[in-house]
Amino acid sequence: MICKYQGCSGLTSITIPNSVTSIGYDAFSGCSSLISVTIPNSVTSIGYAAFRECSSLTSVTIPNSVTSIEFSAFANCSGLTSVTIPNSVISIGNSAFSGCSALTSITIPNIVTSIESFAFAFCNSLTSVLIPNSVTSIGNSAFQGCSGLTAVTCYANNVPTTSSDAFYDSHIEYATLHVPAASIDVYKETIPWKNFKQIVAIDGETPTSQKCATPTICYSNKKLSFSCETEGAEFVYEVTDSDIKKGYESSVDLSATYEISVYATKSGYDNSDVATATLVWTDAVFTANITTSAKPMSLRPLLIQANNGNISIQGADDGERISIYSTNGIRQGSSTSHNGIATINTLLHTGDIAIVKVGSKAIKVIMR
């Protein structure tokens, strides 16, 4: 067993001798300059945190003799772009590859039966994952924070027992899940798999299915509401507020702005496209006294949606003029609010920033 090189920051490469059968606890942990390692066929296990935080390690080939990759074995190897896991590996331990932020794809061997908690968490460059038919369970947060995921292929005919947060914060509502054709309906009814944007057959033959209608976002009486034309649909939403903060300064800048995203989901249907909006309060006046916290005395909420070049504003006063500008100051269009709503067509594209001017207030929104 090797277990003596922990924290050797000057070590750049190593060839492990054929007499070694296991790489032990923290063996090379924190060897931040280690670029390459050769693991012989005599090794059967890679132990707890064996290569944790080897941030210069870019690739590693694990030999066919290895049967287990243990807890945090390659955790936080932030330079690791590729890894070959052989078919001999039976188990991938908790956090085995968590924090490998440069890892772009992973193929899990067809002998592995379980993917443990946080095994590939926070691999935010990971775009594709292949899960074999042998996998029967996927643990808590196994793929949490894999925000770059665009495709997951799962060959399991029987849906693996999966923690509901296995793909937490991985934006699977934008990703495609590929599964056996005969199992599509079951995946569509099972959390968290049902939350993928679309579920298609591995062989490319996708049964005819309906897609949930894109939700409509409204704000009234201090409440957001969502609706869509798909009867019985449920809504999955996220609301973020940049003003939530803690600090020690004598003053705090507030934007009074919420960013909203929502999609519709229903058993037997594909998830809808994601609808987005910006909710901003204007003309707010705050007062405070010794017995009450600060509270708004007057508010004017504006709900702004910017999609496919069109910008819709709800909440402006009737007859109020609204103008849209690009960041270089060129006016993109204008309109007058009618019944509290104004819609303006622009030539702006997805990702462009639009400046919405309502009265004396200018609000920046991103085109979707």
Tab-separated table of N, CA and C in Angstrom, residues 121-268:
chain	number	residue	atom	x	y	z
A	121	ALA	N	-20.505	15.397	-8.020
A	121	ALA	CA	-21.078	16.713	-7.710
A	121	ALA	C	-20.107	17.831	-8.075
A	122	PHE	N	-20.673	18.940	-8.533
A	122	PHE	CA	-19.926	20.161	-8.831
A	122	PHE	C	-18.884	19.971	-9.937
A	123	CYS	N	-19.137	19.017	-10.825
A	123	CYS	CA	-18.334	18.902	-12.049
A	123	CYS	C	-19.020	19.784	-13.091
A	124	ASN	N	-18.821	21.101	-12.980
A	124	ASN	CA	-19.653	22.024	-13.751
A	124	ASN	C	-19.291	22.135	-15.219
A	125	SER	N	-18.224	21.434	-15.663
A	125	SER	CA	-17.925	21.374	-17.099
A	125	SER	C	-18.467	20.100	-17.738
A	126	LEU	N	-19.032	19.237	-16.920
A	126	LEU	CA	-19.550	17.959	-17.397
A	126	LEU	C	-20.765	18.199	-18.286
A	127	THR	N	-20.664	17.786	-19.557
A	127	THR	CA	-21.770	18.007	-20.490
A	127	THR	C	-22.563	16.735	-20.757
A	128	SER	N	-21.941	15.566	-20.613
A	128	SER	CA	-22.663	14.323	-20.896
A	128	SER	C	-22.260	13.231	-19.916
A	129	VAL	N	-23.220	12.369	-19.606
A	129	VAL	CA	-23.005	11.247	-18.688
A	129	VAL	C	-23.647	10.009	-19.290
A	130	LEU	N	-22.946	8.881	-19.242
A	130	LEU	CA	-23.501	7.599	-19.689
A	130	LEU	C	-23.609	6.680	-18.484
A	131	ILE	N	-24.839	6.267	-18.187
A	131	ILE	CA	-25.120	5.394	-17.044
A	131	ILE	C	-25.531	4.021	-17.586
A	132	PRO	N	-24.845	2.944	-17.190
A	132	PRO	CA	-25.126	1.626	-17.764
A	132	PRO	C	-26.366	0.959	-17.156
A	133	ASN	N	-26.779	-0.119	-17.763
A	133	ASN	CA	-27.952	-0.881	-17.324
A	133	ASN	C	-27.750	-1.514	-15.957
A	134	SER	N	-26.487	-1.686	-15.555
A	134	SER	CA	-26.199	-2.348	-14.276
A	134	SER	C	-26.538	-1.480	-13.063
A	135	VAL	N	-26.625	-0.164	-13.250
A	135	VAL	CA	-26.864	0.738	-12.127
A	135	VAL	C	-28.298	0.601	-11.620
A	136	THR	N	-28.424	0.339	-10.322
A	136	THR	CA	-29.755	0.207	-9.704
A	136	THR	C	-30.063	1.334	-8.725
A	137	SER	N	-29.039	2.100	-8.313
A	137	SER	CA	-29.296	3.197	-7.380
A	137	SER	C	-28.325	4.344	-7.605
A	138	ILE	N	-28.840	5.561	-7.393
A	138	ILE	CA	-28.041	6.779	-7.522
A	138	ILE	C	-28.297	7.601	-6.267
A	139	GLY	N	-27.228	7.963	-5.562
A	139	GLY	CA	-27.342	8.556	-4.241
A	139	GLY	C	-27.618	10.044	-4.222
A	140	ASN	N	-27.690	10.574	-3.011
A	140	ASN	CA	-27.965	11.993	-2.791
A	140	ASN	C	-26.956	12.863	-3.532
A	141	SER	N	-27.460	13.837	-4.286
A	141	SER	CA	-26.623	14.864	-4.918
A	141	SER	C	-25.499	14.277	-5.762
A	142	ALA	N	-25.704	13.100	-6.325
A	142	ALA	CA	-24.644	12.435	-7.092
A	142	ALA	C	-24.126	13.310	-8.220
A	143	PHE	N	-25.022	14.075	-8.853
A	143	PHE	CA	-24.630	14.963	-9.953
A	143	PHE	C	-25.020	16.412	-9.637
A	144	GLN	N	-25.041	16.772	-8.380
A	144	GLN	CA	-25.424	18.129	-7.989
A	144	GLN	C	-24.444	19.156	-8.561
A	145	GLY	N	-24.987	20.273	-9.022
A	145	GLY	CA	-24.138	21.371	-9.481
A	145	GLY	C	-23.431	21.124	-10.791
A	146	CYS	N	-23.847	20.090	-11.538
A	146	CYS	CA	-23.276	19.848	-12.871
A	146	CYS	C	-24.032	20.734	-13.860
A	147	SER	N	-23.774	22.018	-13.777
A	147	SER	CA	-24.597	23.011	-14.476
A	147	SER	C	-24.409	23.002	-15.984
A	148	GLY	N	-23.381	22.300	-16.489
A	148	GLY	CA	-23.149	22.244	-17.932
A	148	GLY	C	-23.805	21.065	-18.628
A	149	LEU	N	-24.530	20.226	-17.864
A	149	LEU	CA	-25.127	19.025	-18.448
A	149	LEU	C	-26.097	19.358	-19.577
A	150	THR	N	-25.900	18.711	-20.726
A	150	THR	CA	-26.851	18.834	-21.830
A	150	THR	C	-27.476	17.493	-22.185
A	151	ALA	N	-26.797	16.389	-21.839
A	151	ALA	CA	-27.322	15.065	-22.197
A	151	ALA	C	-26.923	14.027	-21.160
A	152	VAL	N	-27.897	13.210	-20.770
A	152	VAL	CA	-27.658	12.053	-19.907
A	152	VAL	C	-28.243	10.843	-20.610
A	153	THR	N	-27.455	9.792	-20.748
A	153	THR	CA	-27.928	8.540	-21.333
A	153	THR	C	-27.945	7.482	-20.247
A	154	CYS	N	-29.118	6.929	-19.991
A	154	CYS	CA	-29.268	5.892	-18.969
A	154	CYS	C	-29.809	4.633	-19.636
A	155	TYR	N	-29.014	3.555	-19.657
A	155	TYR	CA	-29.394	2.320	-20.318
A	155	TYR	C	-30.269	1.420	-19.447
A	156	ALA	N	-30.534	1.830	-18.212
A	156	ALA	CA	-31.295	0.984	-17.292
A	156	ALA	C	-32.746	0.847	-17.744
A	157	ASN	N	-33.173	-0.381	-17.992
A	157	ASN	CA	-34.575	-0.620	-18.355
A	157	ASN	C	-35.495	-0.364	-17.162
A	158	ASN	N	-35.026	-0.739	-15.973
A	158	ASN	CA	-35.753	-0.427	-14.748
A	158	ASN	C	-35.166	0.853	-14.173
A	159	VAL	N	-36.000	1.846	-13.950
A	159	VAL	CA	-35.515	3.141	-13.478
A	159	VAL	C	-34.747	2.950	-12.173
A	160	PRO	N	-33.491	3.391	-12.103
A	160	PRO	CA	-32.728	3.237	-10.858
A	160	PRO	C	-33.403	3.973	-9.700
A	161	THR	N	-33.268	3.408	-8.505
A	161	THR	CA	-33.717	4.124	-7.318
A	161	THR	C	-32.847	5.364	-7.175
A	162	THR	N	-33.462	6.522	-7.271
A	162	THR	CA	-32.696	7.758	-7.399
A	162	THR	C	-33.144	8.785	-6.374
A	163	SER	N	-32.185	9.378	-5.667
A	163	SER	CA	-32.506	10.469	-4.751
A	163	SER	C	-33.126	11.620	-5.533
A	164	SER	N	-34.118	12.263	-4.939
A	164	SER	CA	-34.805	13.355	-5.636
A	164	SER	C	-33.874	14.519	-5.936
A	165	ASP	N	-32.763	14.641	-5.188
A	165	ASP	CA	-31.830	15.747	-5.427
A	165	ASP	C	-30.567	15.295	-6.167
A	166	ALA	N	-30.637	14.151	-6.835
A	166	ALA	CA	-29.460	13.625	-7.530
A	166	ALA	C	-28.906	14.607	-8.551
A	167	PHE	N	-29.796	15.363	-9.206
A	167	PHE	CA	-29.371	16.336	-10.216
A	167	PHE	C	-29.651	17.763	-9.749
A	168	TYR	N	-29.652	17.989	-8.454
A	168	TYR	CA	-29.996	19.301	-7.911
A	168	TYR	C	-29.071	20.384	-8.481
A	169	ASP	N	-29.660	21.480	-8.916
A	169	ASP	CA	-28.926	22.643	-9.426
A	169	ASP	C	-28.067	22.294	-10.643
A	170	SER	N	-28.503	21.300	-11.417
A	170	SER	CA	-27.799	20.937	-12.649
A	170	SER	C	-28.570	21.350	-13.896
A	171	HIS	N	-29.659	22.085	-13.691
A	171	HIS	CA	-30.446	22.661	-14.792
A	171	HIS	C	-30.889	21.603	-15.805
A	172	ILE	N	-31.353	20.456	-15.292
A	172	ILE	CA	-31.776	19.395	-16.213
A	172	ILE	C	-33.036	19.766	-16.976
A	173	GLU	N	-33.700	20.855	-16.555
A	173	GLU	CA	-34.869	21.312	-17.310
A	173	GLU	C	-34.484	21.814	-18.694
A	174	TYR	N	-33.156	21.949	-18.947
A	174	TYR	CA	-32.671	22.332	-20.271
A	174	TYR	C	-31.995	21.156	-20.991
A	175	ALA	N	-31.879	20.005	-20.335
A	175	ALA	CA	-31.103	18.882	-20.857
A	175	ALA	C	-32.002	17.777	-21.408
A	176	THR	N	-31.389	16.869	-22.188
A	176	THR	CA	-32.101	15.742	-22.793
A	176	THR	C	-31.691	14.441	-22.112
A	177	LEU	N	-32.665	13.622	-21.800
A	177	LEU	CA	-32.423	12.302	-21.214
A	177	LEU	C	-32.700	11.240	-22.264
A	178	HIS	N	-31.726	10.356	-22.497
A	178	HIS	CA	-31.862	9.252	-23.455
A	178	HIS	C	-32.011	7.949	-22.661
A	179	VAL	N	-33.093	7.217	-22.899
A	179	VAL	CA	-33.374	5.988	-22.156
A	179	VAL	C	-33.914	4.933	-23.123
A	180	PRO	N	-33.987	3.663	-22.690
A	180	PRO	CA	-34.591	2.640	-23.558
A	180	PRO	C	-36.022	3.012	-23.935
A	181	ALA	N	-36.386	2.782	-25.193
A	181	ALA	CA	-37.701	3.198	-25.697
A	181	ALA	C	-38.841	2.629	-24.860
A	182	ALA	N	-38.705	1.380	-24.425
A	182	ALA	CA	-39.790	0.737	-23.680
A	182	ALA	C	-39.981	1.336	-22.296
A	183	SER	N	-39.009	2.111	-21.819
A	183	SER	CA	-39.078	2.637	-20.451
A	183	SER	C	-39.370	4.130	-20.388
A	184	ILE	N	-39.567	4.754	-21.527
A	184	ILE	CA	-39.739	6.212	-21.555
A	184	ILE	C	-40.872	6.667	-20.641
A	185	ASP	N	-42.026	6.013	-20.723
A	185	ASP	CA	-43.180	6.455	-19.939
A	185	ASP	C	-42.908	6.387	-18.439
A	186	VAL	N	-42.164	5.363	-18.002
A	186	VAL	CA	-41.866	5.225	-16.572
A	186	VAL	C	-40.923	6.337	-16.118
A	187	TYR	N	-39.909	6.632	-16.937
A	187	TYR	CA	-39.003	7.733	-16.585
A	187	TYR	C	-39.776	9.049	-16.496
A	188	LYS	N	-40.746	9.236	-17.379
A	188	LYS	CA	-41.522	10.484	-17.390
A	188	LYS	C	-42.404	10.642	-16.163
A	189	GLU	N	-42.604	9.566	-15.430
A	189	GLU	CA	-43.447	9.613	-14.241
A	189	GLU	C	-42.631	9.576	-12.950
A	190	THR	N	-41.303	9.548	-13.060
A	190	THR	CA	-40.453	9.335	-11.893
A	190	THR	C	-39.565	10.541	-11.630
A	191	ILE	N	-39.578	11.003	-10.383
A	191	ILE	CA	-38.690	12.082	-9.946
A	191	ILE	C	-37.307	11.496	-9.668
A	192	PRO	N	-36.203	12.167	-10.060
A	192	PRO	CA	-36.130	13.472	-10.722
A	192	PRO	C	-36.097	13.405	-12.242
A	193	TRP	N	-36.158	12.182	-12.804
A	193	TRP	CA	-35.989	12.011	-14.252
A	193	TRP	C	-37.035	12.803	-15.044
A	194	LYS	N	-38.245	12.894	-14.517
A	194	LYS	CA	-39.326	13.569	-15.228
A	194	LYS	C	-39.038	15.057	-15.454
A	195	ASN	N	-38.044	15.599	-14.735
A	195	ASN	CA	-37.761	17.030	-14.823
A	195	ASN	C	-36.825	17.407	-15.972
A	196	PHE	N	-36.337	16.405	-16.713
A	196	PHE	CA	-35.541	16.729	-17.896
A	196	PHE	C	-36.425	17.419	-18.931
A	197	LYS	N	-35.808	18.288	-19.733
A	197	LYS	CA	-36.572	19.035	-20.734
A	197	LYS	C	-37.290	18.084	-21.678
A	198	GLN	N	-36.565	17.063	-22.156
A	198	GLN	CA	-37.194	16.054	-22.998
A	198	GLN	C	-36.563	14.697	-22.731
A	199	ILE	N	-37.358	13.669	-22.923
A	199	ILE	CA	-36.910	12.294	-22.715
A	199	ILE	C	-37.126	11.557	-24.020
A	200	VAL	N	-36.046	11.046	-24.604
A	200	VAL	CA	-36.115	10.402	-25.915
A	200	VAL	C	-35.513	8.999	-25.847
A	201	ALA	N	-35.821	8.202	-26.856
A	201	ALA	CA	-35.295	6.839	-26.906
A	201	ALA	C	-33.835	6.845	-27.331
A	202	ILE	N	-33.071	5.930	-26.758
A	202	ILE	CA	-31.649	5.825	-27.076
A	202	ILE	C	-31.442	5.554	-28.563
A	203	ASP	N	-32.330	4.741	-29.163
A	203	ASP	CA	-32.171	4.400	-30.577
A	203	ASP	C	-32.662	5.511	-31.501
A	204	GLY	N	-33.089	6.613	-30.921
A	204	GLY	CA	-33.523	7.744	-31.732
A	204	GLY	C	-34.981	7.719	-32.095
A	205	GLU	N	-35.667	6.605	-31.837
A	205	GLU	CA	-37.095	6.523	-32.137
A	205	GLU	C	-37.884	6.962	-30.912
A	206	THR	N	-38.437	8.113	-30.995
A	206	THR	CA	-39.156	8.676	-29.862
A	206	THR	C	-40.655	8.534	-30.055
A	207	PRO	N	-41.354	7.900	-29.121
A	207	PRO	CA	-42.804	7.809	-29.253
A	207	PRO	C	-43.422	9.206	-29.296
A	208	THR	N	-44.518	9.309	-30.002
A	208	THR	CA	-45.200	10.592	-30.083
A	208	THR	C	-45.653	11.015	-28.689
A	209	SER	N	-45.277	12.222	-28.306
A	209	SER	CA	-45.675	12.715	-26.987
A	209	SER	C	-45.997	14.192	-27.084
A	210	GLN	N	-46.820	14.637	-26.166
A	210	GLN	CA	-47.173	16.043	-26.108
A	210	GLN	C	-46.219	16.793	-25.199
A	211	LYS	N	-46.111	18.068	-25.476
A	211	LYS	CA	-45.252	18.922	-24.679
A	211	LYS	C	-46.114	19.942	-23.945
A	212	CYS	N	-45.805	20.153	-22.680
A	212	CYS	CA	-46.552	21.152	-21.920
A	212	CYS	C	-46.405	22.530	-22.566
A	213	ALA	N	-47.476	23.284	-22.539
A	213	ALA	CA	-47.441	24.643	-23.063
A	213	ALA	C	-46.550	25.515	-22.179
A	214	THR	N	-45.889	26.473	-22.788
A	214	THR	CA	-45.030	27.393	-22.045
A	214	THR	C	-45.872	28.235	-21.083
A	215	PRO	N	-45.471	28.339	-19.827
A	215	PRO	CA	-46.286	29.075	-18.850
A	215	PRO	C	-46.347	30.571	-19.134
A	216	THR	N	-47.410	31.169	-18.635
A	216	THR	CA	-47.562	32.623	-18.602
A	216	THR	C	-47.310	33.083	-17.172
A	217	ILE	N	-46.564	34.171	-17.025
A	217	ILE	CA	-46.230	34.705	-15.700
A	217	ILE	C	-47.012	36.003	-15.485
A	218	CYS	N	-47.697	36.109	-14.347
A	218	CYS	CA	-48.431	37.327	-14.012
A	218	CYS	C	-48.141	37.729	-12.572
A	219	TYR	N	-48.296	39.019	-12.298
A	219	TYR	CA	-48.140	39.522	-10.932
A	219	TYR	C	-49.333	40.401	-10.591
A	220	SER	N	-49.976	40.093	-9.466
A	220	SER	CA	-51.127	40.883	-9.032
A	220	SER	C	-51.358	40.653	-7.546
A	221	ASN	N	-51.768	41.693	-6.842
A	221	ASN	CA	-52.106	41.579	-5.420
A	221	ASN	C	-50.988	40.933	-4.598
A	222	LYS	N	-49.764	41.352	-4.886
A	222	LYS	CA	-48.578	40.900	-4.146
A	222	LYS	C	-48.260	39.420	-4.351
A	223	LYS	N	-48.796	38.832	-5.446
A	223	LYS	CA	-48.536	37.417	-5.703
A	223	LYS	C	-48.156	37.199	-7.163
A	224	LEU	N	-47.171	36.314	-7.366
A	224	LEU	CA	-46.884	35.803	-8.702
A	224	LEU	C	-47.834	34.656	-8.981
A	225	SER	N	-48.295	34.550	-10.215
A	225	SER	CA	-49.122	33.405	-10.591
A	225	SER	C	-48.658	32.886	-11.941
A	226	PHE	N	-48.791	31.569	-12.117
A	226	PHE	CA	-48.378	30.904	-13.346
A	226	PHE	C	-49.575	30.144	-13.913
A	227	SER	N	-49.682	30.133	-15.212
A	227	SER	CA	-50.746	29.371	-15.868
A	227	SER	C	-50.243	28.897	-17.218
A	228	CYS	N	-50.866	27.844	-17.730
A	228	CYS	CA	-50.546	27.407	-19.087
A	228	CYS	C	-51.751	26.654	-19.643
A	229	GLU	N	-51.710	26.409	-20.932
A	229	GLU	CA	-52.857	25.807	-21.608
A	229	GLU	C	-52.958	24.310	-21.395
A	230	THR	N	-51.934	23.705	-20.795
A	230	THR	CA	-51.960	22.267	-20.526
A	230	THR	C	-52.703	22.018	-19.216
A	231	GLU	N	-53.867	21.446	-19.305
A	231	GLU	CA	-54.703	21.225	-18.127
A	231	GLU	C	-54.018	20.265	-17.151
A	232	GLY	N	-54.002	20.638	-15.877
A	232	GLY	CA	-53.440	19.776	-14.847
A	232	GLY	C	-51.935	19.860	-14.709
A	233	ALA	N	-51.310	20.771	-15.451
A	233	ALA	CA	-49.856	20.896	-15.362
A	233	ALA	C	-49.445	21.487	-14.022
A	234	GLU	N	-48.263	21.096	-13.555
A	234	GLU	CA	-47.674	21.688	-12.371
A	234	GLU	C	-46.524	22.593	-12.802
A	235	PHE	N	-46.103	23.472	-11.901
A	235	PHE	CA	-45.099	24.453	-12.266
A	235	PHE	C	-43.879	24.327	-11.358
A	236	VAL	N	-42.713	24.362	-11.987
A	236	VAL	CA	-41.447	24.344	-11.261
A	236	VAL	C	-40.794	25.697	-11.491
A	237	TYR	N	-40.633	26.475	-10.428
A	237	TYR	CA	-40.160	27.841	-10.598
A	237	TYR	C	-38.944	28.115	-9.725
A	238	GLU	N	-38.232	29.140	-10.097
A	238	GLU	CA	-37.109	29.625	-9.306
A	238	GLU	C	-37.169	31.143	-9.304
A	239	VAL	N	-37.068	31.727	-8.116
A	239	VAL	CA	-37.086	33.182	-7.959
A	239	VAL	C	-35.827	33.579	-7.205
A	240	THR	N	-35.033	34.447	-7.790
A	240	THR	CA	-33.802	34.902	-7.145
A	240	THR	C	-33.883	36.406	-6.903
A	241	ASP	N	-33.270	36.831	-5.812
A	241	ASP	CA	-33.317	38.236	-5.398
A	241	ASP	C	-31.902	38.696	-5.091
A	242	SER	N	-31.362	39.582	-5.901
A	242	SER	CA	-29.989	40.044	-5.708
A	242	SER	C	-29.833	40.902	-4.459
A	243	ASP	N	-30.941	41.342	-3.869
A	243	ASP	CA	-30.867	42.196	-2.686
A	243	ASP	C	-30.685	41.417	-1.390
A	244	ILE	N	-30.766	40.090	-1.450
A	244	ILE	CA	-30.559	39.307	-0.234
A	244	ILE	C	-29.066	39.297	0.075
A	245	LYS	N	-28.686	39.984	1.129
A	245	LYS	CA	-27.267	40.138	1.422
A	245	LYS	C	-27.077	40.440	2.908
A	246	LYS	N	-25.835	40.294	3.343
A	246	LYS	CA	-25.472	40.625	4.713
A	246	LYS	C	-24.147	41.362	4.671
A	247	GLY	N	-24.008	42.413	5.436
A	247	GLY	CA	-22.757	43.151	5.415
A	247	GLY	C	-22.646	44.084	6.596
A	248	TYR	N	-21.670	44.970	6.527
A	248	TYR	CA	-21.372	45.838	7.654
A	248	TYR	C	-21.212	47.301	7.230
A	249	GLU	N	-21.577	47.635	5.990
A	249	GLU	CA	-21.441	49.002	5.519
A	249	GLU	C	-22.523	49.888	6.142
A	250	SER	N	-22.324	51.197	6.017
A	250	SER	CA	-23.295	52.138	6.569
A	250	SER	C	-24.471	52.370	5.638
A	251	SER	N	-24.369	51.910	4.386
A	251	SER	CA	-25.486	52.030	3.453
A	251	SER	C	-25.466	50.839	2.513
A	252	VAL	N	-26.632	50.526	1.958
A	252	VAL	CA	-26.776	49.360	1.080
A	252	VAL	C	-27.559	49.773	-0.155
A	253	ASP	N	-27.022	49.479	-1.325
A	253	ASP	CA	-27.752	49.719	-2.567
A	253	ASP	C	-28.771	48.608	-2.776
A	254	LEU	N	-30.009	48.963	-3.079
A	254	LEU	CA	-31.063	48.001	-3.328
A	254	LEU	C	-31.614	48.185	-4.736
A	255	SER	N	-31.838	47.081	-5.403
A	255	SER	CA	-32.403	47.142	-6.758
A	255	SER	C	-33.889	46.823	-6.765
A	256	ALA	N	-34.383	46.200	-5.675
A	256	ALA	CA	-35.795	45.792	-5.598
A	256	ALA	C	-36.196	45.010	-6.839
A	257	THR	N	-35.357	44.009	-7.195
A	257	THR	CA	-35.556	43.262	-8.441
A	257	THR	C	-35.517	41.767	-8.177
A	258	TYR	N	-36.481	41.054	-8.763
A	258	TYR	CA	-36.503	39.594	-8.729
A	258	TYR	C	-36.351	39.060	-10.159
A	259	GLU	N	-35.557	37.996	-10.296
A	259	GLU	CA	-35.483	37.273	-11.566
A	259	GLU	C	-36.290	35.981	-11.413
A	260	ILE	N	-37.180	35.714	-12.371
A	260	ILE	CA	-38.129	34.601	-12.273
A	260	ILE	C	-37.951	33.669	-13.463
A	261	SER	N	-37.924	32.376	-13.205
A	261	SER	CA	-37.968	31.381	-14.286
A	261	SER	C	-38.933	30.277	-13.874
A	262	VAL	N	-39.663	29.730	-14.843
A	262	VAL	CA	-40.661	28.704	-14.538
A	262	VAL	C	-40.885	27.830	-15.759
A	263	TYR	N	-41.108	26.538	-15.520
A	263	TYR	CA	-41.539	25.656	-16.608
A	263	TYR	C	-42.677	24.770	-16.102
A	264	ALA	N	-43.467	24.259	-17.038
A	264	ALA	CA	-44.615	23.415	-16.694
A	264	ALA	C	-44.247	21.952	-16.889
A	265	THR	N	-44.785	21.099	-16.023
A	265	THR	CA	-44.516	19.677	-16.119
A	265	THR	C	-45.794	18.894	-15.830
A	266	LYS	N	-45.933	17.741	-16.474
A	266	LYS	CA	-47.096	16.885	-16.254
A	266	LYS	C	-46.724	15.468	-16.643
A	267	SER	N	-47.183	14.516	-15.869
A	267	SER	CA	-46.905	13.111	-16.156
A	267	SER	C	-47.396	12.757	-17.559
A	268	GLY	N	-46.514	12.123	-18.340
A	268	GLY	CA	-46.857	11.732	-19.704
A	268	GLY	C	-46.587	12.807	-20.736
